[in-house]
Structure formats: C-alpha cells, structure tokens
XYZ file of C-alpha atoms in Angstrom:
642
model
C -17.186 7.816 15.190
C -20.537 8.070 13.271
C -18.841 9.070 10.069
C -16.127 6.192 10.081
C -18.724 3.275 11.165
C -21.458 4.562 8.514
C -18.184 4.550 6.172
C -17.273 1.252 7.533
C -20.490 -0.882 6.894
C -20.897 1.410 2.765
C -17.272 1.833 1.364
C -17.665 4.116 -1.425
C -16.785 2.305 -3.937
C -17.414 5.037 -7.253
C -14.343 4.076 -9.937
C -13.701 0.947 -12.219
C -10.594 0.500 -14.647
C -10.794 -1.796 -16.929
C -9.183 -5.341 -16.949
C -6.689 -4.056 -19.968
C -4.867 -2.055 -17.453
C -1.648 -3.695 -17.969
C -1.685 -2.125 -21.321
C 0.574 0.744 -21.332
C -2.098 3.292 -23.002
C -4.790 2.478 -20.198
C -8.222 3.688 -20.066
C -10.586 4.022 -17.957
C -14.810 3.506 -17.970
C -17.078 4.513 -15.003
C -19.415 1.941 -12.897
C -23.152 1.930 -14.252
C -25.298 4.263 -11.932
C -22.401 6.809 -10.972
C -22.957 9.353 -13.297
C -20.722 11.983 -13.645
C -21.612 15.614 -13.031
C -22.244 18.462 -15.833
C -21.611 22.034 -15.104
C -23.280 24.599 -16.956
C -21.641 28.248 -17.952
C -21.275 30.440 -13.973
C -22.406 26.923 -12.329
C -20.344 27.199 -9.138
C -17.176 25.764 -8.540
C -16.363 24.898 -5.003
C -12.570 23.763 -3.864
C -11.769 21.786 -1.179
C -8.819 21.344 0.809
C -7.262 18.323 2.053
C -4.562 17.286 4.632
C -1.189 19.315 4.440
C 1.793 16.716 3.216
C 5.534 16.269 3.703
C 7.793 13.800 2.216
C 10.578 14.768 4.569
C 8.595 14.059 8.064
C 5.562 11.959 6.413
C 3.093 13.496 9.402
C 0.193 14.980 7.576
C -1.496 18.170 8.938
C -4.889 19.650 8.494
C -4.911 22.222 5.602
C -6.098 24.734 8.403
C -3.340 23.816 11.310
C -1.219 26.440 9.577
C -3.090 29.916 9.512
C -4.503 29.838 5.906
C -6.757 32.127 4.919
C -10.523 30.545 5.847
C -14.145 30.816 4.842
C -16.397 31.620 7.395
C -17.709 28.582 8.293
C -15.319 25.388 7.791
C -17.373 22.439 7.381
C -15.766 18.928 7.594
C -16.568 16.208 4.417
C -17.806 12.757 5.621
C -14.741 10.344 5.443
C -14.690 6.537 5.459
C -12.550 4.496 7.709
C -9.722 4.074 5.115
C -9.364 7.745 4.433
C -9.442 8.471 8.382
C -6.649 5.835 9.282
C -4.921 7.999 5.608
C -5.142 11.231 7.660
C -7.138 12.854 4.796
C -9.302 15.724 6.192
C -10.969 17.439 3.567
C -12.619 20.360 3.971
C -14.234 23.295 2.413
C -12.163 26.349 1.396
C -11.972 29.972 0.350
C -11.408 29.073 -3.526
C -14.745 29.130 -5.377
C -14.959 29.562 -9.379
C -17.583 30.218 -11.722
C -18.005 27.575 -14.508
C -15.671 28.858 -17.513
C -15.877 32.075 -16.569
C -12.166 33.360 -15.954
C -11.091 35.315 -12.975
C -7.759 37.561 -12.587
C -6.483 38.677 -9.514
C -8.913 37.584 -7.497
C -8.305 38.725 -3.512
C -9.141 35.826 -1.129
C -7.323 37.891 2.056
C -4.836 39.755 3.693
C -2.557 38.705 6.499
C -0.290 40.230 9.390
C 2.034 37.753 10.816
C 3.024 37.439 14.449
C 5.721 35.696 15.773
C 3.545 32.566 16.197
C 2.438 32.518 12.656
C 5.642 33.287 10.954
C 7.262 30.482 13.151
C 4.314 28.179 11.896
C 4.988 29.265 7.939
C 8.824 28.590 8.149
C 8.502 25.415 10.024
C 6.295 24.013 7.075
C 8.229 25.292 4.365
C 11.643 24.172 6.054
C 9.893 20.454 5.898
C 8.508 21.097 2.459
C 4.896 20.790 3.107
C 2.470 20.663 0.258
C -1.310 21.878 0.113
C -3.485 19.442 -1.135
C -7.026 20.411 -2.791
C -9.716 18.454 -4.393
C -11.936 19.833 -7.564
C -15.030 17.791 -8.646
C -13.075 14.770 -7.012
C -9.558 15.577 -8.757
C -6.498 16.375 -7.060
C -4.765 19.567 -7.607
C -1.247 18.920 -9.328
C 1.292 20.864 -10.607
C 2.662 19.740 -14.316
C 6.643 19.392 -14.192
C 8.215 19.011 -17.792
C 10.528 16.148 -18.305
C 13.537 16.129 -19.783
C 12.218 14.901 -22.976
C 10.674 17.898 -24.530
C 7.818 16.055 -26.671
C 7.335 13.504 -23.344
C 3.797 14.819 -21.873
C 4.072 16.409 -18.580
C 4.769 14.313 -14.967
C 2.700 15.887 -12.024
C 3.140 16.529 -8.578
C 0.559 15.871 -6.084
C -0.169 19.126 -4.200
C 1.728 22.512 -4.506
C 4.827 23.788 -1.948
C 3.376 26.181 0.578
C 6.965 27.873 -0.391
C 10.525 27.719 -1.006
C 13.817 28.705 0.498
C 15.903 30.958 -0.982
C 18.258 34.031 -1.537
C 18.601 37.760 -2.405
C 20.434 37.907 -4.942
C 24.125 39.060 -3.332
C 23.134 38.046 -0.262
C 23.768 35.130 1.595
C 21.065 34.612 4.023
C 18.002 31.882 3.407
C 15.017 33.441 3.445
C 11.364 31.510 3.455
C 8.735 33.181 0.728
C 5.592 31.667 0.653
C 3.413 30.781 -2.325
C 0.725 33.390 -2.335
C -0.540 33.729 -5.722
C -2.120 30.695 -7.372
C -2.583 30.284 -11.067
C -5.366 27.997 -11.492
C -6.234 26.104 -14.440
C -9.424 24.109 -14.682
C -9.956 21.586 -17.925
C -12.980 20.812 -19.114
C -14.362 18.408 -21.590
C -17.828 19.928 -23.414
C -20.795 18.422 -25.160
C -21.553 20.205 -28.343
C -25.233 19.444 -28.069
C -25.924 20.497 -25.075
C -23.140 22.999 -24.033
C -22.738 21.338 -20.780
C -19.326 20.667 -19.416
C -17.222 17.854 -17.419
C -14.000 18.677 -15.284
C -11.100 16.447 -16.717
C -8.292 18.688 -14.961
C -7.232 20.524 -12.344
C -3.637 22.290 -12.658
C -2.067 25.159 -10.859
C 1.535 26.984 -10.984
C 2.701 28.421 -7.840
C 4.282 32.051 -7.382
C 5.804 34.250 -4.345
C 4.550 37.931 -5.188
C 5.087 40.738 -2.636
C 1.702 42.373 -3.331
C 1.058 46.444 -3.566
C -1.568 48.609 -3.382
C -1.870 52.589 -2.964
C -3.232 53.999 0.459
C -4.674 52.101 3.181
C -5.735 48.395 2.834
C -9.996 47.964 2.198
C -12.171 45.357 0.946
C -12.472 47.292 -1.947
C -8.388 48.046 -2.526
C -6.841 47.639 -5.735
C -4.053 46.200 -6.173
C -0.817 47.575 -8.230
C 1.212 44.166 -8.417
C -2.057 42.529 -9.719
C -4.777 44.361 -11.456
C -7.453 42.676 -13.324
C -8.890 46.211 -14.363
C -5.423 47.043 -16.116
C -4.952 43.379 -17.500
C -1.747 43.514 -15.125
C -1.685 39.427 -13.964
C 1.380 37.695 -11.982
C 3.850 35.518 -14.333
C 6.822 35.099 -12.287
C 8.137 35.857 -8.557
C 10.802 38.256 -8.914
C 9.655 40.317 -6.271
C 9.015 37.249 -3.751
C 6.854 37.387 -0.384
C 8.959 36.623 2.554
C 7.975 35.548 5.628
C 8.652 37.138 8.932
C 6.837 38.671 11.954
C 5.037 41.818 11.175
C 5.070 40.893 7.549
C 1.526 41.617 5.643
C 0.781 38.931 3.184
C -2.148 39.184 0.717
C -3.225 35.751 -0.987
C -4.588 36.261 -4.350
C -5.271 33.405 -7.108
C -6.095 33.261 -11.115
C -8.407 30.793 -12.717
C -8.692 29.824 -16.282
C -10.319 27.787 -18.104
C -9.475 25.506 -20.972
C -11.184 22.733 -23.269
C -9.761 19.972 -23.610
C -10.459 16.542 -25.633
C -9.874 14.031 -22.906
C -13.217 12.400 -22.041
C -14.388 12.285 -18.576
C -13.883 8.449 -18.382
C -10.545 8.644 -18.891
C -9.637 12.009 -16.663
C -7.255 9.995 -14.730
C -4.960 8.615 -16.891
C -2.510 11.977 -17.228
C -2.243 11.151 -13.129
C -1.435 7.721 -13.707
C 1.190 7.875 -15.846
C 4.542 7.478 -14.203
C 7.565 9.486 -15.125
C 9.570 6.133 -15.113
C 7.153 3.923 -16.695
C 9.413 2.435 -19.396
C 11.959 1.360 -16.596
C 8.823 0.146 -14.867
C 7.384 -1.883 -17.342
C 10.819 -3.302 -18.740
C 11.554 -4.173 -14.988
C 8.755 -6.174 -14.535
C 8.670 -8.144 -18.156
C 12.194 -9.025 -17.465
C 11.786 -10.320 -13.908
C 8.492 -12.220 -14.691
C 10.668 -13.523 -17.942
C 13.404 -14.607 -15.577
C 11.356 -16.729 -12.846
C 9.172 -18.304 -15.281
C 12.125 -19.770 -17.040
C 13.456 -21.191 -13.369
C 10.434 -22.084 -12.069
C 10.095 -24.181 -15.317
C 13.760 -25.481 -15.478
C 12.930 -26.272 -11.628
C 9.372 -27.996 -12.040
C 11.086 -29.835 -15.005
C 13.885 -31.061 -12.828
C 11.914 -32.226 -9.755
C 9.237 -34.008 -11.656
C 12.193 -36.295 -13.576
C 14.169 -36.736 -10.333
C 10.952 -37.899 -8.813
C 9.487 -40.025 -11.040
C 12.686 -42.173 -11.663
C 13.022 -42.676 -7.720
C 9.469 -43.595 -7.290
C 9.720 -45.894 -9.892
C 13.224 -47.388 -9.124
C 11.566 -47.527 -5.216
C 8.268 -49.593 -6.453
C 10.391 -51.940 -8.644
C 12.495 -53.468 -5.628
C 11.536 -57.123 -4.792
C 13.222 -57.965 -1.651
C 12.949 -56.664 2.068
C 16.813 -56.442 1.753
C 17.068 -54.070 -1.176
C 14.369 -52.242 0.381
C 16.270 -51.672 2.966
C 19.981 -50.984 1.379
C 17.919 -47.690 -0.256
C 18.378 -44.392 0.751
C 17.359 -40.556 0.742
C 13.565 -39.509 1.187
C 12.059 -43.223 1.372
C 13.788 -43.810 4.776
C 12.090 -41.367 6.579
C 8.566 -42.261 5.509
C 7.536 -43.493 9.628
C 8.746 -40.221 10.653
C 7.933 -37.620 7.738
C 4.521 -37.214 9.332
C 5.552 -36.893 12.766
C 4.002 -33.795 14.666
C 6.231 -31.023 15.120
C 7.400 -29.342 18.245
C 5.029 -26.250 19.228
C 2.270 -27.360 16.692
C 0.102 -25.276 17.904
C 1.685 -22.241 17.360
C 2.501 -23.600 13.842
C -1.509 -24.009 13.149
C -2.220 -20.554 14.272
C 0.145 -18.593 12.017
C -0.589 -21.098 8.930
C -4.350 -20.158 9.913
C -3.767 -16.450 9.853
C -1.774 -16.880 6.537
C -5.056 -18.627 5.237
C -6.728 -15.217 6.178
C -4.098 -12.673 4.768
C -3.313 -14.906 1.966
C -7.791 -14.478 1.330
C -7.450 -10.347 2.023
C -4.480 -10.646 -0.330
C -6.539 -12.405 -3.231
C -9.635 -10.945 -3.340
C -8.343 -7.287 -2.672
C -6.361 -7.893 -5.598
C -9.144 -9.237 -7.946
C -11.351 -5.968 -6.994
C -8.650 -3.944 -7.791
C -7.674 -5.060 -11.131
C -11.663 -5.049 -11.977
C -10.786 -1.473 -11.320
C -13.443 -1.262 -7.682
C -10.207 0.534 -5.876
C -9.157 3.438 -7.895
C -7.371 6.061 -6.660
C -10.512 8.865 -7.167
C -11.885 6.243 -4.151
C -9.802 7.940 -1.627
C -9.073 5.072 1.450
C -11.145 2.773 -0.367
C -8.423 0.198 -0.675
C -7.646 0.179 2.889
C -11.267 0.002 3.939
C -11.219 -2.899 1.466
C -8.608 -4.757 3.087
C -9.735 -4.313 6.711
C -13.495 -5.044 5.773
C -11.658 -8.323 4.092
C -9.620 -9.146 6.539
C -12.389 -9.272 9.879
C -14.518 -11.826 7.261
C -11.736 -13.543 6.363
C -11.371 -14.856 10.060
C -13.719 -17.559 8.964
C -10.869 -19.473 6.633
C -8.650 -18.512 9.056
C -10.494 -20.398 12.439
C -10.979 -23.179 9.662
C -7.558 -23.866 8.512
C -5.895 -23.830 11.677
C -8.539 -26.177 13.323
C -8.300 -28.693 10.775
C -4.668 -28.817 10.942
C -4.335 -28.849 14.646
C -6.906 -31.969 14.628
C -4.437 -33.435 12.083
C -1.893 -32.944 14.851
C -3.894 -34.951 17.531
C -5.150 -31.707 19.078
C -8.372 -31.803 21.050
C -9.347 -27.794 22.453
C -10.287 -26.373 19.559
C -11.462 -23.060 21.564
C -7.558 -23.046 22.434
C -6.631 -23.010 18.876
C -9.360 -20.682 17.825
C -8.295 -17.729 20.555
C -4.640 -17.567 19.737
C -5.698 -17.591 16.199
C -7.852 -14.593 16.782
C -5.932 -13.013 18.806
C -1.771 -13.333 18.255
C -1.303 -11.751 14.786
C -3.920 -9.053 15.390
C -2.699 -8.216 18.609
C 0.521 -7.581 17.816
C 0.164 -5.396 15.000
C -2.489 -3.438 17.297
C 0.149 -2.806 19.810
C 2.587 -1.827 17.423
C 0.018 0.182 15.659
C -1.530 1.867 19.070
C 2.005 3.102 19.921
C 2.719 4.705 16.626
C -0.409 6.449 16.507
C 0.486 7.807 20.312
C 4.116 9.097 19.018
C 1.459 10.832 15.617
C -0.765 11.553 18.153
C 2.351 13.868 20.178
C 3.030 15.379 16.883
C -0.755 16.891 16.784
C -0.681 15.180 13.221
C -3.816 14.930 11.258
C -2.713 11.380 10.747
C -3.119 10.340 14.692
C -6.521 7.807 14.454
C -9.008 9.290 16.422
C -10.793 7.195 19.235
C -14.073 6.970 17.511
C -12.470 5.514 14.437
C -9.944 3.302 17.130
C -12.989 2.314 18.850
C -14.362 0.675 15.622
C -11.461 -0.995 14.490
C -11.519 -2.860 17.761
C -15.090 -3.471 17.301
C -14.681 -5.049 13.883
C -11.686 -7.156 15.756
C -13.373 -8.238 18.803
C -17.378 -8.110 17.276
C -16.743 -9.579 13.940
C -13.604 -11.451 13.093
C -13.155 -12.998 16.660
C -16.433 -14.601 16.265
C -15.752 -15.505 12.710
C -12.663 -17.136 13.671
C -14.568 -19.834 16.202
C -17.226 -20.424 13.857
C -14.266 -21.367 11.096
C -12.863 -23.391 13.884
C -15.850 -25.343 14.951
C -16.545 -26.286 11.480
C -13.186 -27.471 10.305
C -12.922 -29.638 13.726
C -16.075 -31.424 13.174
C -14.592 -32.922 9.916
C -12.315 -35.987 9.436
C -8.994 -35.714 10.374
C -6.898 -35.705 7.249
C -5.458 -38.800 7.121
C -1.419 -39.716 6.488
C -0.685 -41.652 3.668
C 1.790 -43.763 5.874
C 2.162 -45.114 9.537
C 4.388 -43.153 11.985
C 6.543 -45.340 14.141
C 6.332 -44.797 18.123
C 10.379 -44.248 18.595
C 11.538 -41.274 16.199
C 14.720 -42.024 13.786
C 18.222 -40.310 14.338
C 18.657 -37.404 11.835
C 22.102 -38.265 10.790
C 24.731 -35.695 10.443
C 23.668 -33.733 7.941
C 26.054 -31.660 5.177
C 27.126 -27.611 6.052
C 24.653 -26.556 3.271
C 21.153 -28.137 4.731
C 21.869 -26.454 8.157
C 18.536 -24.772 8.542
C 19.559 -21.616 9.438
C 21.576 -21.483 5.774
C 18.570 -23.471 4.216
C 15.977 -21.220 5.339
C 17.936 -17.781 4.659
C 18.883 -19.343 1.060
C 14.612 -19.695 0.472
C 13.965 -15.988 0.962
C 15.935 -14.897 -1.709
C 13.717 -16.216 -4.829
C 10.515 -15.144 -3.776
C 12.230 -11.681 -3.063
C 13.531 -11.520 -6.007
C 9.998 -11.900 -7.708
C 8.723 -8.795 -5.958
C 11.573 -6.652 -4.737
C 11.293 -4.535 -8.108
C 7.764 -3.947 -7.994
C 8.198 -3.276 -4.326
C 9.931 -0.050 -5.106
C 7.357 1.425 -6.679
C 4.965 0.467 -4.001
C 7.159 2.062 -1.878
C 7.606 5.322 -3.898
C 3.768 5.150 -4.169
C 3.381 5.469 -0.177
C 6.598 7.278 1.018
C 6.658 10.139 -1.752
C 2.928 10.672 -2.352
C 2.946 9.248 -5.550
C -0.107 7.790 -7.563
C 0.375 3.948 -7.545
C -2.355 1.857 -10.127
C -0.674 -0.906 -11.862
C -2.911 -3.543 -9.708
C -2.781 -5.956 -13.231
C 1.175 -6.025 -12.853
C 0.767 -6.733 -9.454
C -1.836 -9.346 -9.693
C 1.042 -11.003 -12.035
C 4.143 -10.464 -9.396
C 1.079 -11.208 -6.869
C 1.325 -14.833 -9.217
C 5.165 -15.280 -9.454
C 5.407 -14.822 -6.091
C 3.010 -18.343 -4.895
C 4.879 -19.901 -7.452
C 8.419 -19.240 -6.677
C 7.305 -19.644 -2.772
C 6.206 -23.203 -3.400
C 8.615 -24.194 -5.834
C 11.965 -23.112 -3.867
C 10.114 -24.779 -0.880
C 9.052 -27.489 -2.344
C 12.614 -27.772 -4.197
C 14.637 -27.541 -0.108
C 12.516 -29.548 0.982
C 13.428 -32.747 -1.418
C 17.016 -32.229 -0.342
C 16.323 -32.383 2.821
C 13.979 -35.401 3.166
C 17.017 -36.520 0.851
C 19.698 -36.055 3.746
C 17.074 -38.599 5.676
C 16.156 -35.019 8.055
C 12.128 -35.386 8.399
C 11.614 -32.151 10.504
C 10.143 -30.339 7.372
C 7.304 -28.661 9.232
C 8.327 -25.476 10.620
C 11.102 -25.370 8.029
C 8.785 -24.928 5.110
C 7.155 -22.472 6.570
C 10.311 -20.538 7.294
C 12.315 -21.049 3.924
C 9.653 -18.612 1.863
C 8.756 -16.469 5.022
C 12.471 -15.976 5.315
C 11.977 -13.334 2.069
C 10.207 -11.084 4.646
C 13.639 -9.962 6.372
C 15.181 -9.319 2.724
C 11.997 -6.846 2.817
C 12.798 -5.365 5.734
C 16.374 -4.813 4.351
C 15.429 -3.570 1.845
C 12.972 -1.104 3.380
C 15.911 0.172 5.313
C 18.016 0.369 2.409
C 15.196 2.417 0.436
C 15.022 4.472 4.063
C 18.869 5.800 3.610
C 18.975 5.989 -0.422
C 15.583 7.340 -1.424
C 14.437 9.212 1.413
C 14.829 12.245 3.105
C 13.823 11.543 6.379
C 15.741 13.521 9.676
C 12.982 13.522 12.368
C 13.508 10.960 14.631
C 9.564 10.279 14.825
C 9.299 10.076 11.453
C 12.206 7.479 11.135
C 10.125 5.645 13.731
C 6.706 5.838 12.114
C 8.826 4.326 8.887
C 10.570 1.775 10.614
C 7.525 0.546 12.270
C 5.132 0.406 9.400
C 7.730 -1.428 7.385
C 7.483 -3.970 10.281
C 3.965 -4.522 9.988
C 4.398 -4.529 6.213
C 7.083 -7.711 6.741
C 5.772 -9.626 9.210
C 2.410 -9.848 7.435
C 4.420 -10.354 4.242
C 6.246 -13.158 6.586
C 3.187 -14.764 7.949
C 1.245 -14.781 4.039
C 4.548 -16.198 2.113
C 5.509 -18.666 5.168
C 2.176 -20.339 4.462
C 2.028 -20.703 0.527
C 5.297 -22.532 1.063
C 3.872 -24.634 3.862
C 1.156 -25.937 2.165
C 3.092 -26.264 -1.138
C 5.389 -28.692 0.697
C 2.441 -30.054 2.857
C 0.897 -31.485 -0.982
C 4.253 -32.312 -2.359
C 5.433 -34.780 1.181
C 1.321 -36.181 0.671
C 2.108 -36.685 -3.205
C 5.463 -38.610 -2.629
C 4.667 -40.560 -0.253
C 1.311 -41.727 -1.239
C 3.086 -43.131 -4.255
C 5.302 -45.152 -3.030
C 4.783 -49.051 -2.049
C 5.585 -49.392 1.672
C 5.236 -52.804 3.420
C-alpha cells in the first residue's frame, strides 16, 4: 500500500513526444532533467521480468508463478497505482549482460519436472502465455517480417514460453518449451566518449533438447551448445518437450549490435503499426466524411433558422401570431422542468467531470507526458484527474438543479458523488474477486483497493460539495421566456419522432466518428499491442463533440418542430445512445477478433466493455445536452414574444 500511495501522490511521468505526432515518421525528444543513462564497455546489464501475458484468457501472471529459473533473491520494483491496477509486476531476474561484451551459451539452470510443474508449463503454453522483460526501460520484442520484404520489421510484445506441436510422422501434440534465448541488445555510441545508449532490445526464441557428457555440474559443458567450440543454437530441430521427469536446461545468447537510431527516438520501431496505412487512411477518410456533414448540417440549420426567426419577428397581429406553428408554440413550455431532474443534474454533472478527465488527459498525452516507456502512467493520470475533477462536477450539477427550482444542494451533491462511482466500483470489486479466484497477477491488491477508495471518499467526495456549494450560491440562470402554470398537449406526433426511434437514430453519427479508431484502441488493450496515436485521437476526440451536438442539436429542431417540448432527457439520450452501438460493437470485436474460451475471461471482457460504455454514455449524453441546452437559449431568446 506504501508503494501505490507514494506512486499515487508522484506519477512518474519520464517521456514526452512531440506535438508532430500525427506525422507518420514521428519522433520523439526526452523531458529536460531526465537524462538518459550511458553504459560503458562490461558496465552491467541487469534484466527484469514482468507479468506473464495471454491474449487467449487476458489474466496476467507473475513471471515467477510458473517455475522459471530464479536468482537468489527476487526483489520486487516499486510500481505506481496505474501499473498495479495493469497487473505489471516487475521484478529482477537471472539474465544479466556485460555492456557489449557478447556471451554464447551461457547456462542460467537446469530443471527436473514433476508432475506439478509439467502440468504448470503445458497449461501456459496451451493458453499461449508470453514472458515479458524490461532492459534499460525497453520491452523485450520479438521482430516478425511482414509480407513486404523491404517493409521494416512488426514486433511482438513478449516471447511464447512455447509452442505446440508434432513429431514428424506422428500424430500426437506435444508442448516444447522455449529454452534457449537469443538475445540481441542495440546500442547507439558516442564517438567521443565511447559511451553507449540502449536503443533495442530483441530476442528469437528456440526449443533445444540440451546435451552434455557424464553427470550434470556447475561446471558441465554442454554438447548441443558450446561456446568453447563456437557450436551456438540456430534452429529447434531437436525441440525440448515437456513432461514429468523431463530435465530441462535454460541457456541464452547475447549480442550486441550498433545501431544509428538515437536514444530520443528508441521508441519509434515499437510504435509503428503493422497496419498503419489502413490506419491512417481510415481516419483521414472518416474525419473527411463528418466534416463535410457537420458542415452541410450547420449550413442547413442556420438558414432554416434564421428565415423562421425572421418570418416570426415580422408578424404584426396577435392573430397571425397565433395561426403560426412548429417550435414558436411551445415557447411557455420549452423550459419546463423535466420529470426526475434530479437524476438528470447528477449524470450531466458527472459528464462535466469525465468530459474534464477526458480533455485534459488528452492534452498531456499529445504533449507526449503519457508515453508508453511510462508504464500505468496514463491510468494514474486519469484517476488522479478524475478525484479533482469532482469540483466541475459538484458545480455543474448544482447550478443546474437550482435552475430547476431545487433547494438541498447536499442532496444533489451526494448522489453526484456517489451514483456513477459507485457503480463502476461494484462492478469493478466483483471482477477483481472472479481475477482474484484465478490467483492472477492482475487481482488489485487491498492496499492499492484501499487507496482508490481513499482518493473516492477523501478527495473527490469532498471536491464534489465544495463544487456544489459554489455553483448554488450563484444566480439562477435565468429563462429567456415565461413558463405557463398548465402544461400544453403534445399533439400526436409522426412514427419517425417517437423517442425511442429518435434517440436510437442519434447514436449512430457520433459512432460513426469513433468506431474506426475504436478498433485500434481495442487491439491496443485486448492483444497487447502498443497504442500512441493520442494526436489522431485528440482529432476523433474533436469530431466526436461536434457530431454529438450537431445531430442533437439537429433532433432536437424537429422535435420542438412537431410542437413536443420534452427535450430534456431526450438530448441527453440521442448522443449517449452511441454508447450501446459501442457495446455492440465490443461484442462483435469479442466473436471476430478474439480468441477468448474461458468463461472468466469472457466475463472480465464483457464487464470492462461495460464500464468502457456507460462512461462513454454518461460523457457523450452530456456534450449533446448542453449543445441543445445553448441552441433552445439561442432560439428562443431571439424571438419577440408578447
């Protein structure tokens, strides 16, 4: 609990990309005062290990829940609170180098499986677990050609611990493990001064069936892999398997090569996606597409508008006044308070709050404060953002539930603090228990749970009251009209405003903005991929408030137009509609893209992705409330009513 709150109150915050990131040949430049570290010739090299990964049952594992071989002492790196709620857990390891000094063959130890063991090895290779290690704060990848031979490589985060495979003639499966690791450390050198920056950290796995003459010593020399005889492991025809009684010796290479990438720009080879030109085309064409209709659609409204206002002002008699028809009828009840307004003021007031996360997260990370070498940084970003956020939050829903004739602002102010949070806890609480029966890595401990609910119930409860005590001691915003006593009769209204077809209709533009860029955001969490493209999602982040206030804004003219004045809770739902075409489409990315079969897992997916939409619900729900909150102010402030 010490490690995540001293992580809580000083995120690490060590990387900056620059503002040009959107450019497809990116580059990278390093914050003043974090100095990168030189390595002299035989300086030494230490590896660490991090949390085992699967794509198949996304439950990480610590590197040494699976009997690895270990140093003698394993010593734990301090995390912050966004790498603990990651699962990370790095450690130290076995693997230590020597500054550009190349090693063959090197032994690190020798293993006799049991049952146990054996049954702990095929379960992980079955599930396609990867080992994870960290050099000089780079992950360990493996390069995978592409199919276009002059293409640079694509890399994989983390190697297999092992395949499945056959004998040849035979039909059985068999599980060999990777044992032998070719290592292959980059380096960037200064001429002057012969010192030397890691820029790369690359391995290729192989399954070798080690040999040695006599009995097995500290000293023994092996016959399968000699560095004496220059005799060093290039392929894995004669594999390791992995049964009971089996003896397994784990062995690794490391060279070293120079290379001319700079240490500023060391993670741009990880960066790179291998489907970057879809990527990028995908995203110029959508943003290409809903600028053009949000312009056609601003264009339209603003004409339509301006000729009724005008037409409305010009009448001279109480008789043609009243002979008119559409939005001007409904002025004495357009700004009539809604049924359950006060549960209407607490989610527009927690939109305030994710919609402030949402901004200022953003603006860090396209400054470049959130890279990926800042493991868990982002998510300690948005939680620290989030608690202080609860000011905005306390204020917006105060001053609108004054606006409403509301009088117990402490009311307002503890369901605001309390309903969103609470139900993503709850949520969250019992997917970490089903992690937690899994004896994951990624179950949150109770130190770091303990904190979280401090920052909740210490910081942005008390945030939230302050916000709300301030915004109800100011003047209640004023209507621009009177509001009669007796309500008008909604006439019939046509089969296309019903608001169940209205508000499904709204979801579907400001989906459209983001569903693109939401698949790589999913690819980037679900398949352990490295996601960094914050300046094209500070644009969709743009294109989607736009398209949510204009298609609000846009339903809600027709529908003032069919003389139907209950706008309120139907702005709010028309954009935060688009969070159940997220949803779909979560569970459509669940069945196409992913290779999910435990049942937990499925859970774990199903209920993050719920989390993920109803925030997405509760932030897009309010851009279109307020959008349509200024345009109903606008329109009817212009008009001339007697």
């Amino acid at each position: 609990m010490g490690r995540a709150r001293r992580s809580l109150l000083i995120p690490s915050l060590i990387c900056a990309i620059s503002l040009l990131l959107t450019l497809h040949n990116a580059s990278c430049f390093y914050l003043p005062g974090v100095a990168p570290e030189d390595f002299q010739k035989g300086d030494l090299l230490s590896v660490k290990v991090n949390k085992l990964t699967s794509t198949k049952t996304q439950l990480p594992y610590s590197f040494y829940s699976v009997p690895f071989c270990r140093p003698e002492n394993i010593i734990d790196s301090r995390e912050n609170l966004g790498e603990v709620l990651r699962g990370d857990r790095i450690e130290n390891s076995p693997f230590t180098f020597k500054m550009r000094e190349p090693e063959m063959c090197h032994v690190v130890c020798r293993l006799v499986l049991d049952d146990k063991t054996a049954k702990e090895f095929k379960e992980k290779i079955e599930d396609e677990y990867r080992v994870n290690m960290i050099l000089d704060n780079l992950p360990l990848v493996v390069p995978v050609r592409r199919l276009e031979q002059e293409a640079p490589p694509a890399y994989q985060q983390g190697v297999y611990i092992g395949v499945k495979g056959q004998y040849a003639g035979s039909k059985d499966e068999k599980h060999f493990i990777h044992n032998h690791l070719t290592f292959t450390v980059k380096y960037h050198k200064d001429l002057q001064t012969d010192l030397a920056r890691i820029v790369g950290f690359e391995v290729m796995p192989f399954s070798v069936k080690h040999e040695y003459d006599g009995k097995w010593a500290d000293n023994t020399r092996l016959t399968t892999c000699d560095p004496h005889a220059k005799r060093t492991v290039s392929n894995s025809n004669s594999p390791q398997e992995v049964e009971a009684n089996q003896e397994i010796i784990f062995t690794y290479d490391v060279e070293f090569q120079e290379s001319d990438v700079k240490w500023a720009s060391r993670w741009d080879a990880y960066l790179l996606m291998a489907d970057d030109q879809i990527h990028w085309f995908s995203i110029v064409n959508s943003l290409m597409i809903v600028l053009f209709l949000s312009g056609m659609v601003a264009m339209i409204m603003l004409r339509t508008l301006y000729r009724d206002i005008s037409k409305y002002n010009e009448l001279e008699t109480q008789e043609e006044a009243q002979e008119e028809t559409g939005w001007k009828l409904v002025h004495s009840d357009v700004f009539r308070p809604p049924s359950n307004s006060d549960l209407l003021c607490v989610y527009v007031g927690t939109g305030v709050q994710f919609f402030g996360m949402m901004l200022v997260t953003m603006m860090f990370a396209v400054l470049g404060f959130l890279s990926p070498s800042n493991r868990g940084g982002l998510m300690t970003a948005m939680l620290l953002l989030w608690v202080f956020m609860g000011l905005f939050a306390g204020y917006s829903a105060s001053r609108l539930y004054k606006m409403f004739k509301g009088t117990e602002w402490k009311r307002i102010a503890l369901r605001t603090a309390f309903l969103f949070p609470a139900t993503v806890f709850v949520i969250f609480f019992v997917l970490n228990a089903l992690i937690w029966g899994q004896k994951s890595s990624g179950a949150v401990p109770f130190g770091t749970m303990f904190a979280l609910v401090f920052l909740w119930f210490g910081i942005s409860v008390p945030l939230v009251f302050v916000g709300s005590y301030i915004g109800f001691r100011k003047p209640t915003i004023e209507d621009p009209v009177q509001t009669n006593k007796i309500p008008r009769q909604i006439p019939e209204q046509a089969w296309y405003m019903n608001p169940i077809f209205s508000v499904l209709i709204g979801g579907i533009l400001p989906f459209g903005a983001v569903f693109i860029e939401l698949f790589f955001i999913l690819t980037s969490i679900w398949l352990n991929q490295f996601y960094y493209l914050f300046g094209f999602l500070f644009i969709v982040f743009v294109i989607l408030i736009v398209t949510c206030a204009e298609i609000t804004i846009v339903l809600c003219y027709f529908q003032l137009c069919s003389e139907d004045y209950l706008w309120w809770w139907r702005s709010y739902l028309t954009s935060g509609s688009s969070a159940l075409y997220l949803f779909l489409y979560a569970t459509f990315y669940f069945f196409t893209k992913l290779d999910i079969t435990k049942p937990v897992s499925g859970i774990l997916y199903f209920g993050y992705m719920l989390i993920a939409s109803y925030a997405f619900f509760v932030l897009t729900g309010t851009i279109g409330f307020y959008a349509c909150f200024w345009f109903t102010r606008l329109i009817y402030s212009s008009v001339k009513i007697d």
